[in-house]
Coordinates of N, CA and C in Angstrom, one line a residue:
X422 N 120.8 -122.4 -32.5 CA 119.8 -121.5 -31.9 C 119.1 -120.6 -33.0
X423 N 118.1 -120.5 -32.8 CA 117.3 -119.9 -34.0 C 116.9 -118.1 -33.4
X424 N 116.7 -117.3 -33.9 CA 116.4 -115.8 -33.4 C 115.0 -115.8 -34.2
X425 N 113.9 -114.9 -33.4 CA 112.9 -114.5 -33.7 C 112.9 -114.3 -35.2
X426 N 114.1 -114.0 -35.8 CA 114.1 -113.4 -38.0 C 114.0 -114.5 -37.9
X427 N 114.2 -115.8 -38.0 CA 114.2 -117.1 -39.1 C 112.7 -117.1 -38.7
X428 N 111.8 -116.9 -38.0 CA 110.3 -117.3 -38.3 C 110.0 -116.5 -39.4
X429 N 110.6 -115.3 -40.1 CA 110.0 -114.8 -41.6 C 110.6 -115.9 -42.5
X430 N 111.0 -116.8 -42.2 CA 111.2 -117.7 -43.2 C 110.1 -118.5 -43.8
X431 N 109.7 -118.4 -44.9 CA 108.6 -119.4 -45.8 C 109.2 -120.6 -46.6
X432 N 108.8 -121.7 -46.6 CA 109.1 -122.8 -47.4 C 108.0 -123.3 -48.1
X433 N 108.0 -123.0 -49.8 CA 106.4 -123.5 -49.9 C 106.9 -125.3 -50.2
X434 N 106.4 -126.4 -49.4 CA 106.4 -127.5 -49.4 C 106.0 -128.0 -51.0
X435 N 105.9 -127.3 -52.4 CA 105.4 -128.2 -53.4 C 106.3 -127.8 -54.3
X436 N 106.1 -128.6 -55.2 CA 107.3 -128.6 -56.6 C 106.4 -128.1 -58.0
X437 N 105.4 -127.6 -57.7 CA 104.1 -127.1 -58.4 C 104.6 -125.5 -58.7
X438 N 104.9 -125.3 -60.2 CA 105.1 -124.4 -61.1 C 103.9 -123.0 -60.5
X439 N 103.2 -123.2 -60.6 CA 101.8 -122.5 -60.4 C 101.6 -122.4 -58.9
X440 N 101.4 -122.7 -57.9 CA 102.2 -122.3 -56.7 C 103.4 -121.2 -56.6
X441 N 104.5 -121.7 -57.2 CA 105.5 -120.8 -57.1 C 105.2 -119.5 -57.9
X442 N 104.8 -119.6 -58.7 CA 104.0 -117.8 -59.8 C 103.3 -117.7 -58.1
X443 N 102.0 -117.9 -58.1 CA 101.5 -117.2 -56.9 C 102.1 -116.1 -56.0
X444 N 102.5 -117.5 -55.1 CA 103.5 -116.4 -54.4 C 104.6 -115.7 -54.8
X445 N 105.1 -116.0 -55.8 CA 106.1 -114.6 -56.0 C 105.2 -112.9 -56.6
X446 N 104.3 -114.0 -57.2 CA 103.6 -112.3 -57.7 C 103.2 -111.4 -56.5
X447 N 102.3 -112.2 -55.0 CA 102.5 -111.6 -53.5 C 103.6 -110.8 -53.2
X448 N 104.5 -111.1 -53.9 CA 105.8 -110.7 -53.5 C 106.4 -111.2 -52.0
X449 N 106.0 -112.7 -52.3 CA 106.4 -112.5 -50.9 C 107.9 -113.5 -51.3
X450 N 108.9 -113.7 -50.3 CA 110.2 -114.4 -50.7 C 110.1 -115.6 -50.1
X451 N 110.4 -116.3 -50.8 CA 110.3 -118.1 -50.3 C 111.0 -119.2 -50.8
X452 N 111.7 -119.7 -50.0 CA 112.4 -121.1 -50.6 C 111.5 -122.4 -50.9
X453 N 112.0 -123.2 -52.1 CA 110.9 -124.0 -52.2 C 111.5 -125.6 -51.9
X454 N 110.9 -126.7 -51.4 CA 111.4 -128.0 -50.8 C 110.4 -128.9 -51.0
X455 N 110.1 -129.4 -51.6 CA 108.9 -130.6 -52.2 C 109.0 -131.1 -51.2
X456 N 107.7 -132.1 -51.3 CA 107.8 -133.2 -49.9 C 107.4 -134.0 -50.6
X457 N 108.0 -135.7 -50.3 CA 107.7 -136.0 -51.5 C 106.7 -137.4 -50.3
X458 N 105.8 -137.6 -50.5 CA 104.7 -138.6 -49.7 C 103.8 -139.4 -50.5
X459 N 103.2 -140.5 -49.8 CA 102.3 -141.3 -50.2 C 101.1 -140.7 -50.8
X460 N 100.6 -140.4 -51.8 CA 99.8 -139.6 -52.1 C 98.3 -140.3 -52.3
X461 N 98.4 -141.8 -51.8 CA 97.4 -142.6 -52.0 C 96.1 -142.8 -51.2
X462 N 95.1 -142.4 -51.7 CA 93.7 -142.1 -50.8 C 93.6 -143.5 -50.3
X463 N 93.1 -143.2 -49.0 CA 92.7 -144.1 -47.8 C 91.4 -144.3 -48.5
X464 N 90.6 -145.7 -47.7 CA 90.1 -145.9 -48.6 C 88.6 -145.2 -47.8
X465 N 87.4 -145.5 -49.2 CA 86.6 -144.1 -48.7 C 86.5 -142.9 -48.0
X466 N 88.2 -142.5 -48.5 CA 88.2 -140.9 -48.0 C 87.8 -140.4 -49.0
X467 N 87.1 -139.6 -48.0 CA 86.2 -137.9 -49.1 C 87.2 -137.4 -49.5
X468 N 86.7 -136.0 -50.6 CA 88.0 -135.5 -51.1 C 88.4 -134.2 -50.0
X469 N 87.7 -133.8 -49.1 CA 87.5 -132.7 -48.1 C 88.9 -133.2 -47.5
X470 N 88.7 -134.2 -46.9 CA 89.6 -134.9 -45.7 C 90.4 -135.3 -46.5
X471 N 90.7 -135.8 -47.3 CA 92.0 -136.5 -48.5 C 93.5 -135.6 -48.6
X472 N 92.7 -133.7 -49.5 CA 93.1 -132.8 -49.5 C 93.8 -132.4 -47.8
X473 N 93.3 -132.1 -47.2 CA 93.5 -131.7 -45.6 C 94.9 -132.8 -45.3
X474 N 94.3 -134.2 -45.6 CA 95.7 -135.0 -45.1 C 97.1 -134.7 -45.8
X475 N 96.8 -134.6 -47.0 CA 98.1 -134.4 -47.7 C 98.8 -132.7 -47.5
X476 N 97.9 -132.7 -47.1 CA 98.8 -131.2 -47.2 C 98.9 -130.8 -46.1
X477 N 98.4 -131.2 -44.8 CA 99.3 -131.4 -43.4 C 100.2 -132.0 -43.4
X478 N 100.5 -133.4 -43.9 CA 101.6 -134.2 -44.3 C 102.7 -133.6 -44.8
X479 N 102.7 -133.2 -46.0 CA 103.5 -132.2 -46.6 C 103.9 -131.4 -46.0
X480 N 103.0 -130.5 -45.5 CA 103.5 -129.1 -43.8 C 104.9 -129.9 -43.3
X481 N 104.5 -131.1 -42.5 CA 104.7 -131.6 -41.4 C 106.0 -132.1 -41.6
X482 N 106.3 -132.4 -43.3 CA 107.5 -133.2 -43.4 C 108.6 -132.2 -43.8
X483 N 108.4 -131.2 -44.4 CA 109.0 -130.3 -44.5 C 109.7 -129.6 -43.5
X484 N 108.7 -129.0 -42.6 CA 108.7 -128.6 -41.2 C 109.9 -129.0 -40.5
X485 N 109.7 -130.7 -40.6 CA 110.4 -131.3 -39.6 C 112.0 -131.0 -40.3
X486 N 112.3 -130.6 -41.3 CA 113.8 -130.7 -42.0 C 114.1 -128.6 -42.3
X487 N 113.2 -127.9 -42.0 CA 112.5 -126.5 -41.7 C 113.0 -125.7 -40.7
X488 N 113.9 -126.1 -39.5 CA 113.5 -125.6 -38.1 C 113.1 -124.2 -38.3
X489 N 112.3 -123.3 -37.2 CA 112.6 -121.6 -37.2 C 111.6 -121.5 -38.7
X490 N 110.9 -122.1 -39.5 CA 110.6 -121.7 -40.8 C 108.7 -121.6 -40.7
X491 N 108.2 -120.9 -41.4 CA 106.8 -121.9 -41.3 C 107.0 -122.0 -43.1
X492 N 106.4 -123.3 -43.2 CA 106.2 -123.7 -44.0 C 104.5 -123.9 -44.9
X493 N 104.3 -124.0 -46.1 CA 103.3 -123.7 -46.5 C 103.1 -125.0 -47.8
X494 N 101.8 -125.8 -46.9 CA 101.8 -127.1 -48.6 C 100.2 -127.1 -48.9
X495 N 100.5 -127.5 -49.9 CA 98.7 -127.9 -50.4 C 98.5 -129.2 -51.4
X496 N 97.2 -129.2 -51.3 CA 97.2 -130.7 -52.4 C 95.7 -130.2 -53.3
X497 N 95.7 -130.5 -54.3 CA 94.5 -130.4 -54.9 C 94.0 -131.5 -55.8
X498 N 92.3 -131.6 -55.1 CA 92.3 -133.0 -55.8 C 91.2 -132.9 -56.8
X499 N 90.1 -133.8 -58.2 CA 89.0 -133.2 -58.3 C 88.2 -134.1 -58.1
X500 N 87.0 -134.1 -57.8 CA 85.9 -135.7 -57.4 C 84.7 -135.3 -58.2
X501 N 84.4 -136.1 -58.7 CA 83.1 -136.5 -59.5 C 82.3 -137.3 -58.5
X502 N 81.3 -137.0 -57.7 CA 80.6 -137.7 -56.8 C 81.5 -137.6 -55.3
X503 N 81.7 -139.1 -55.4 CA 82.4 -139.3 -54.5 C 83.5 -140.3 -54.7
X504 N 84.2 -140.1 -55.9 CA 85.2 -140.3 -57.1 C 86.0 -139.9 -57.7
X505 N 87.5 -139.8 -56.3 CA 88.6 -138.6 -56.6 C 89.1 -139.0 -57.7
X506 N 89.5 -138.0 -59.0 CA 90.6 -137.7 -59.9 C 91.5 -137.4 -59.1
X507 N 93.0 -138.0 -59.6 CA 94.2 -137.5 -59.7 C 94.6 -137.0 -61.0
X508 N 96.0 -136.9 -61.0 CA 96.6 -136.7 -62.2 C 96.7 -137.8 -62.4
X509 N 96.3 -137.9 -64.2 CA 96.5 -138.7 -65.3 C 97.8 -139.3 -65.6
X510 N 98.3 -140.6 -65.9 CA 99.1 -141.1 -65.5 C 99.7 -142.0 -67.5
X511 N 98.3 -141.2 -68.3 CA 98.7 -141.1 -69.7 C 97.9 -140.8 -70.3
X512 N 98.1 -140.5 -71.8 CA 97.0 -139.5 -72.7 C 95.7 -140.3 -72.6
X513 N 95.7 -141.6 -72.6 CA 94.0 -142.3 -72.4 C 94.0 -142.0 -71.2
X514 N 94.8 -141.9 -70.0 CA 93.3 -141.8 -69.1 C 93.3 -140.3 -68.6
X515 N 93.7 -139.6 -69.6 CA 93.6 -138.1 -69.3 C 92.4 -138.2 -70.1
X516 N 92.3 -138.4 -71.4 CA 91.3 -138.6 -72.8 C 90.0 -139.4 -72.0
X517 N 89.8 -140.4 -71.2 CA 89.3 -141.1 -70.3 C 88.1 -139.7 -69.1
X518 N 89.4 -139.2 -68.3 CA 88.7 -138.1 -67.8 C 87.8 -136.7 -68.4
X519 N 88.1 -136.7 -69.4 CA 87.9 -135.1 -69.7 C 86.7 -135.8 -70.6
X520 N 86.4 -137.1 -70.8 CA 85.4 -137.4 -71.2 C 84.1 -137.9 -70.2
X521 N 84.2 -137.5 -69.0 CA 83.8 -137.8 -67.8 C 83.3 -136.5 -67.1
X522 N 84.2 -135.1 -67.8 CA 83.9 -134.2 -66.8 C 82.7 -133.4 -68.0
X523 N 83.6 -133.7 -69.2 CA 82.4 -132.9 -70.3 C 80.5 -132.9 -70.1
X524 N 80.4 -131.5 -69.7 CA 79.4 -131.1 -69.7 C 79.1 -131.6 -68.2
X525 N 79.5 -131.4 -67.3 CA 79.3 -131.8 -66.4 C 79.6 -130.8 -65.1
X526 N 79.1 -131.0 -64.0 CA 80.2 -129.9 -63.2 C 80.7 -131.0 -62.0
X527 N 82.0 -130.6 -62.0 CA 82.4 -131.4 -60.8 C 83.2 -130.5 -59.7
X528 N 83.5 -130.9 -58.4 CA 84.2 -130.6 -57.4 C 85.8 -130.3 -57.3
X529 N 86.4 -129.0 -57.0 CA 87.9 -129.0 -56.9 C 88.0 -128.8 -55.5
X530 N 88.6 -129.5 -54.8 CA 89.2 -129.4 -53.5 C 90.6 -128.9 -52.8
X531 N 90.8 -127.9 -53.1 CA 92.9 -127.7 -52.5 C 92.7 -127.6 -50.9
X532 N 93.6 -128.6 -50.3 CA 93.7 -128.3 -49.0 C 95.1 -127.3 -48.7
X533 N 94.8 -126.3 -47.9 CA 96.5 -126.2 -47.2 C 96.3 -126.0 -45.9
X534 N 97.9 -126.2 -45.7 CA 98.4 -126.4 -44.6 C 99.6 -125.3 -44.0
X535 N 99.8 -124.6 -43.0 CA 100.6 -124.1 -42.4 C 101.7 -124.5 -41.4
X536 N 102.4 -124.9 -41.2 CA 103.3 -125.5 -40.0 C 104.6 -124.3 -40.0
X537 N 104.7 -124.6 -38.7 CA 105.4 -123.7 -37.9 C 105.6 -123.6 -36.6
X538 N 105.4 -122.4 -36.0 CA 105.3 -122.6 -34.5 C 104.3 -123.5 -34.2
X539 N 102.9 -123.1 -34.8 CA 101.9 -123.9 -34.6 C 101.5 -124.5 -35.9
X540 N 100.3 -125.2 -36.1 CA 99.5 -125.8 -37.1 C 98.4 -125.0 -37.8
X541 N 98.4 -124.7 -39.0 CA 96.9 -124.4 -38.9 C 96.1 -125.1 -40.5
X542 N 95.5 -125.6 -40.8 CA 95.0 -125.8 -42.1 C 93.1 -125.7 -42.5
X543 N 93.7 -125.8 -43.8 CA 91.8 -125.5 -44.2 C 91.6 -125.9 -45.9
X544 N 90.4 -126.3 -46.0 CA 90.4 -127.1 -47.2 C 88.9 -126.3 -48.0
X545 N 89.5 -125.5 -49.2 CA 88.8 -124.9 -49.9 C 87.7 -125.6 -51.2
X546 N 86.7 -125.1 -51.3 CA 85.8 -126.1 -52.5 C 85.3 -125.5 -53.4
X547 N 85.5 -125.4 -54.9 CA 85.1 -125.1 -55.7 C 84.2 -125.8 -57.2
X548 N 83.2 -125.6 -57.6 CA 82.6 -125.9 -58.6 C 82.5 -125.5 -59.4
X549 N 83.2 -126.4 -60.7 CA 83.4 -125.9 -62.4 C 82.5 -126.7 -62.8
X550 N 82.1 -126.3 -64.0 CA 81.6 -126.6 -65.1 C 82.0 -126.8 -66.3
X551 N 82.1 -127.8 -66.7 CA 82.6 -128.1 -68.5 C 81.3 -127.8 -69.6
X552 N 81.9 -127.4 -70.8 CA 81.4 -127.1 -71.7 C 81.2 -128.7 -72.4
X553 N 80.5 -129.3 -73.0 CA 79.9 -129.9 -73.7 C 80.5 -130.1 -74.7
X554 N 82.1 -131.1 -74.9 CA 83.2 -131.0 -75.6 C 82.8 -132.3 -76.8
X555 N 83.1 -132.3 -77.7 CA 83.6 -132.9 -78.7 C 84.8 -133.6 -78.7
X556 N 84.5 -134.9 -79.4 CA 85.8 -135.9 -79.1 C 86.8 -135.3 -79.9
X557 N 86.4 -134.5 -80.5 CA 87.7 -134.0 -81.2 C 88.6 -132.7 -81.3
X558 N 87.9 -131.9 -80.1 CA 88.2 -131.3 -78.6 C 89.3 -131.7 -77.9
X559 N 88.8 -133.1 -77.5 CA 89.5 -133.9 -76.4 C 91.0 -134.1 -76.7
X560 N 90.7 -134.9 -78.0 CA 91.8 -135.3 -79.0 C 92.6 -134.1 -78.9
X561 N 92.5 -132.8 -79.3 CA 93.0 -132.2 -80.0 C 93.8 -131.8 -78.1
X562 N 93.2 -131.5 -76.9 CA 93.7 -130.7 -76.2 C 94.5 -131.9 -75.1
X563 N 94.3 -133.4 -75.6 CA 95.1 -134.2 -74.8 C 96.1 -134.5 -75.9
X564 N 96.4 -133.8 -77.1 CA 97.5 -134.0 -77.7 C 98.6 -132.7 -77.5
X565 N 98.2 -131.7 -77.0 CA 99.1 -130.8 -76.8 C 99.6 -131.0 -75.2
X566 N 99.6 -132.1 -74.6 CA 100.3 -132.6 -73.7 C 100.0 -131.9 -71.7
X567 N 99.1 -131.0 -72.6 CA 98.7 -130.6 -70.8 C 97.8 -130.8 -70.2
X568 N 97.4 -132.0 -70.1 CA 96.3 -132.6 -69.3 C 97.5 -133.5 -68.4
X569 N 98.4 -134.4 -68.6 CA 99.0 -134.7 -68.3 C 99.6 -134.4 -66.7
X570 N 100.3 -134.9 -65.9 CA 100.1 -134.0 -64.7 C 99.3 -132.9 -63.7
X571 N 98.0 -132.9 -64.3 CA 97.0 -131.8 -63.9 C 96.1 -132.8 -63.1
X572 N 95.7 -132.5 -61.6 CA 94.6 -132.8 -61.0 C 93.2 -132.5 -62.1
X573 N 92.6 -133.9 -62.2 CA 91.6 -133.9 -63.0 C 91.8 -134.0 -64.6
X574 N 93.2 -133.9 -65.4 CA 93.3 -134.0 -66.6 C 93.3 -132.2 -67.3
X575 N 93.0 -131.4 -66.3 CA 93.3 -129.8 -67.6 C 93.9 -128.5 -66.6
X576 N 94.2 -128.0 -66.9 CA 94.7 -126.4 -66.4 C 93.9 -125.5 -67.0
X577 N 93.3 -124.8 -66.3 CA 91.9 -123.8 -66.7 C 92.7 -122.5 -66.8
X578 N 94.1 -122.1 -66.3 CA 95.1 -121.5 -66.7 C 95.7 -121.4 -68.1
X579 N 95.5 -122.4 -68.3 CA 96.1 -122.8 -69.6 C 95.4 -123.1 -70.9
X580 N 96.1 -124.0 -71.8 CA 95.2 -124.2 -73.0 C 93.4 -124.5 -72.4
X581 N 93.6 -125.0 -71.5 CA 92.6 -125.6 -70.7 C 91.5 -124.9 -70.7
X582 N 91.4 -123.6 -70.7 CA 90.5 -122.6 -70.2 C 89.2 -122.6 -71.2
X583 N 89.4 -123.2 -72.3 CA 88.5 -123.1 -73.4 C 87.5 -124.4 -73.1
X584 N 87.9 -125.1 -71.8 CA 87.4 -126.7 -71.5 C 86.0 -125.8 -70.9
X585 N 86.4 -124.5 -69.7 CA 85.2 -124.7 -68.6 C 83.6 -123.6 -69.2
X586 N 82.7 -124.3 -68.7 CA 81.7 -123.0 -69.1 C 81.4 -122.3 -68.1
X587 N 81.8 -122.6 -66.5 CA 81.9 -121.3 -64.9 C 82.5 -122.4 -64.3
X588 N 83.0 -121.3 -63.4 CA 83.4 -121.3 -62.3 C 82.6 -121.0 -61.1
X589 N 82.4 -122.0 -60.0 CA 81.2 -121.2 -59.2 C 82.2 -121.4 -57.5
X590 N 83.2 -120.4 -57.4 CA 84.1 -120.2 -56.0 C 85.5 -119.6 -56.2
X591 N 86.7 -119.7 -55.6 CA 87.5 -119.2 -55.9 C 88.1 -119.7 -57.6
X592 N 88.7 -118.8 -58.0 CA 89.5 -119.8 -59.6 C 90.6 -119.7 -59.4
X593 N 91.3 -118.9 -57.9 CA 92.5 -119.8 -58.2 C 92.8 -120.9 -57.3
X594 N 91.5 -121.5 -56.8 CA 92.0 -122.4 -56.2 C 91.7 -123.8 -57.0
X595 N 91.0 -123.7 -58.3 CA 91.4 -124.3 -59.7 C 92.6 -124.8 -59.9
X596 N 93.4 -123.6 -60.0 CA 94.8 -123.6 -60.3 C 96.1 -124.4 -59.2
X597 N 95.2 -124.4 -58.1 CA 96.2 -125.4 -57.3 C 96.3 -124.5 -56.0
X598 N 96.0 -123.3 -55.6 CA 96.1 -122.7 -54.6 C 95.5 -121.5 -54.2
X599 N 94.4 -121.2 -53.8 CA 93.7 -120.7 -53.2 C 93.8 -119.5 -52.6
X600 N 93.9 -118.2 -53.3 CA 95.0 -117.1 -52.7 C 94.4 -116.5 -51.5
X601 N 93.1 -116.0 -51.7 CA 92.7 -115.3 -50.7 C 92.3 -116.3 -49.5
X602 N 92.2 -117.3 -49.4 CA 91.6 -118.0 -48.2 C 93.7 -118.5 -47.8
X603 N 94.4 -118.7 -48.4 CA 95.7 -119.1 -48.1 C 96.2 -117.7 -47.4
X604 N 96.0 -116.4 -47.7 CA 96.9 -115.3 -46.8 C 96.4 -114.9 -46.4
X605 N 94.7 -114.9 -45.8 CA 93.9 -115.2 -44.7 C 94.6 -116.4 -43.6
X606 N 95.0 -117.2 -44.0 CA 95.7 -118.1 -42.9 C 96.9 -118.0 -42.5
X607 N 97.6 -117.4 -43.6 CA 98.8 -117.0 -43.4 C 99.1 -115.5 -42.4
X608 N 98.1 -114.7 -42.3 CA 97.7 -113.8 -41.9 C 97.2 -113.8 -40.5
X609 N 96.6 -114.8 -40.2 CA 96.2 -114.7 -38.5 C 97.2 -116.1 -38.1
X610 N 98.3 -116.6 -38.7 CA 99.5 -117.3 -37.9 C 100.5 -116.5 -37.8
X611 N 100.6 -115.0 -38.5 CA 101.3 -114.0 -38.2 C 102.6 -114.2 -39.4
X612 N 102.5 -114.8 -40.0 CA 103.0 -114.7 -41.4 C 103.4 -113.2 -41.7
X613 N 105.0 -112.8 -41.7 CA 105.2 -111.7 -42.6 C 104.5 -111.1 -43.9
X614 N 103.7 -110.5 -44.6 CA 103.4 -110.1 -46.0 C 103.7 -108.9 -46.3
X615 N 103.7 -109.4 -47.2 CA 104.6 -107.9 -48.4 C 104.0 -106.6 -47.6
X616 N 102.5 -106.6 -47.9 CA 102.2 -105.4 -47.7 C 101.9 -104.8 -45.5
X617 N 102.8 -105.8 -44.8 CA 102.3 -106.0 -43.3 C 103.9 -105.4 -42.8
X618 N 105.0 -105.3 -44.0 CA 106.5 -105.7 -43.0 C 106.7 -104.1 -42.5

């Protein structure tokens, strides 16, 4: 039997470094439980609805191993057209992307998801801009090994930051999670927060 306290329980559903900074700097307390899922785009899904799927999925799987919890997942993807990036899967086709985004602006998409008592999710969109890089740029910032794992090949957090020339929407939803539009949702599902208890 669960008591009304275990709904202040948070699980953030990802294994994402940068996620976890987030919310701890909120202050808010959370255990963390990867979900680990098919991450493979259906085919001609947009990145709108791609984002949205995976990170209900995630909610949902967590959730279900969660009881009394709400849980909290996202996915972030980036699309050139209508042409999702994932994470690079090795230095060429990180080296591959970032020669693709140069000088260019493309789409970041994070979806999240809430599960809990109820459902709730929403999928945020942002537009970067690259600076007009040099292959030897590329070279130099896909050899210091952080493009690797990064939606789209860079962390704008990171060494990365010297890649973008704007940002045109949230920037941290760049980074993988979307603060103010995420404790906005977390906030009318009745989500405990630091500054509410």
């Amino acid at each position: 039997m669960h008591t009304h306290a275990d709904q202040t329980l948070l699980v953030l559903a990802s294994g994402s470094p940068r996620r976890r900074d987030f919310l701890s700097q909120l202050g808010l307390t959370f255990t963390v439980s990867a979900a680990d899922i098919d991450e493979t785009p259906h085919p001609g899904e947009e990145a709108r609805a791609y984002v949205l799927r995976l990170a209900r999925e995630k909610a949902r799987v967590v959730a279900a191993r969660s009881p009394g919890a709400w849980v909290l997942a996202a996915d972030t993807t980036v699309a050139v057209g209508t042409e999702l990036l994932g994470k690079p899967q090795s230095p060429d086709e990180a080296h591959e992307m970032l020669s693709r985004l140069s000088g260019k602006t493309h789409d970041v998409f994070t979806g999240v998801a809430l599960a809990g008592r109820h459902e709730e999710a929403l999928a945020v969109h942002t537009r970067v801009t690259f600076r007009a890089l040099s292959a030897a740029e590329i070279a130099w910032y896909v050899s210091t090994g952080e493009p690797v794992d990064r939606a789209g090949a860079y962390a704008i957090q990171g060494k990365g930051g010297f890649l973008v020339a704007s940002v045109d929407g949230s920037p941290t939803n760049v980074v993988g999670l979307p603060l103010g539009e995420t404790l906005a949702l977390m906030e009318r599902a009745g989500v405990p927060l630091a500054w509410k208890r």
